[in-house]
Tab-separated table of C-alpha atoms in Angstrom:
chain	number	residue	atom	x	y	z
A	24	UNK	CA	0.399	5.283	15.447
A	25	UNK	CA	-0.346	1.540	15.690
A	26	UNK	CA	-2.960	0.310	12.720
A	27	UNK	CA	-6.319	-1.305	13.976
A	28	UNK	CA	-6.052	-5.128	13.228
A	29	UNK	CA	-9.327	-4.428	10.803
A	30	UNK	CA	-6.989	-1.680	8.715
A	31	UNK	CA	-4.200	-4.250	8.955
A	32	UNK	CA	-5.921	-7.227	7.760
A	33	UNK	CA	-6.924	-4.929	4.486
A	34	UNK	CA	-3.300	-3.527	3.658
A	35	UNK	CA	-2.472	-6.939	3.503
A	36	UNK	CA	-5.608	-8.425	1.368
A	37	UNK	CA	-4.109	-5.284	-0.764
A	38	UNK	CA	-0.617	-6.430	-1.339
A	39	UNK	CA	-1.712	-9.871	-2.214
A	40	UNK	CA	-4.452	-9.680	-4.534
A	41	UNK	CA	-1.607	-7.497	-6.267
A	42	UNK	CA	0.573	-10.253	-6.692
A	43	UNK	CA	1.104	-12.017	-10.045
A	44	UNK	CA	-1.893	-14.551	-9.897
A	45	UNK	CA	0.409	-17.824	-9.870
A	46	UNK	CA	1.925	-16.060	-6.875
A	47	UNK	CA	-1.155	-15.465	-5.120
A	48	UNK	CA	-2.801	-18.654	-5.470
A	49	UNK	CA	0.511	-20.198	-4.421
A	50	UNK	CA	0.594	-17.731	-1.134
A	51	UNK	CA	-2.668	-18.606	-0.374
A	52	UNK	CA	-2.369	-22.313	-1.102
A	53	UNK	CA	0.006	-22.783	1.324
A	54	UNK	CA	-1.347	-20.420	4.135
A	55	UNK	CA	-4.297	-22.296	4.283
A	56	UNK	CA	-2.039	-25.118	4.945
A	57	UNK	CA	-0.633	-23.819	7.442
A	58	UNK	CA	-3.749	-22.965	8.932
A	59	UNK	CA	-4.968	-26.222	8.918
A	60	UNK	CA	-1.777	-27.209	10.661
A	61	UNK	CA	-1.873	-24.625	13.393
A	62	UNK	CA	-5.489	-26.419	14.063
A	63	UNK	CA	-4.215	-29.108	15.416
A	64	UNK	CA	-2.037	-27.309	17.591
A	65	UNK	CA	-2.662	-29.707	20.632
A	66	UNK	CA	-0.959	-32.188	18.653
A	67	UNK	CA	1.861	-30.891	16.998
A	68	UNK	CA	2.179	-27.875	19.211
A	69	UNK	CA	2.650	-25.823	16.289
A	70	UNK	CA	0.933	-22.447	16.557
A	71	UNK	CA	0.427	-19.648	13.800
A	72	UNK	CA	3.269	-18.182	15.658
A	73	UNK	CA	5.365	-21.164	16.179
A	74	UNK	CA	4.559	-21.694	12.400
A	75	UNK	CA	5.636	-18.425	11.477
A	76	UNK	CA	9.184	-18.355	13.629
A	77	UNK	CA	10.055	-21.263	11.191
A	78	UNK	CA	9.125	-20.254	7.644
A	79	UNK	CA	8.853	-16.568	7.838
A	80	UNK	CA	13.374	-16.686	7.399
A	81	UNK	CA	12.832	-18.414	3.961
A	82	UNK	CA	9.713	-16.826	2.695
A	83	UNK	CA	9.660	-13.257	3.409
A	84	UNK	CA	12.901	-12.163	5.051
A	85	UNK	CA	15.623	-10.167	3.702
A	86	UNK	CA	19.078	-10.519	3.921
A	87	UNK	CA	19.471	-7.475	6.793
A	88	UNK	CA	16.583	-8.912	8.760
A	89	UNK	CA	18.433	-12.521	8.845
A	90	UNK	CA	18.886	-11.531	12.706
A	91	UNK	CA	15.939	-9.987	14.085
A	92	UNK	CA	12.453	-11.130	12.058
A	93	UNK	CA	10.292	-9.926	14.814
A	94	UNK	CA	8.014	-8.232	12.118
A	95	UNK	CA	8.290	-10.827	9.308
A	96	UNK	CA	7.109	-12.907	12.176
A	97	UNK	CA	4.188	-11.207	13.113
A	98	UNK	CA	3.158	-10.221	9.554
A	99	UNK	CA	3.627	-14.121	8.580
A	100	UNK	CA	1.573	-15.278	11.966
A	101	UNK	CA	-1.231	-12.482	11.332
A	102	UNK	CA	-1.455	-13.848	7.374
A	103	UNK	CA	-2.086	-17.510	8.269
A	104	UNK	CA	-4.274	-16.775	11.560
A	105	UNK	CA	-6.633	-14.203	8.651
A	106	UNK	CA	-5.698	-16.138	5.526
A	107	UNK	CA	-9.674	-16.738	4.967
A	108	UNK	CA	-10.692	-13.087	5.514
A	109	UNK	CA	-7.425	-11.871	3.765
A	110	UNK	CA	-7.939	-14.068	0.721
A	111	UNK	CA	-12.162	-13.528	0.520
């Protein structure tokens, strides 16, 4: 079954406060970034999903997902829309 966005938004505050602690502040460094981006999305008409579609093939894809990163895109777009309740 599909996971409610509230059990979602917790596996993932899981799997990054288990990162190595340079990792994670790095992670959440530059999500918060992007964040701040995406909030000026009448602008720059970049999105959390736009914003995802371009970094999610260098920071969390694998070689055999080069082709389709419809997940690492919506993991990547969830993390920077929640990056203040995921990082809390």
């Amino acid at each position: 079954g599909t996971l409610k966005q509230a059990e979602q938004l917790q596996m993932m505050s899981e799997a990054v406060r288990r990162l190595p602690p340079a990792h994670y502040s790095c992670l959440q460094y530059m999500l918060e970034h992007l964040k701040r981006v995406a909030s000026h999305y009448a602008v720059n008409k970049m999105n959390e999903h736009n914003l995802a579609t371009v970094f999610a093939p260098t920071l969390i894809a694998t070689p055999q997902h080069m082709t389709n990163l419809t997940e690492e895109i919506f993991m990547l777009s969830s993390l920077i829309t929640h990056c203040k309740i995921i990082f809390a």
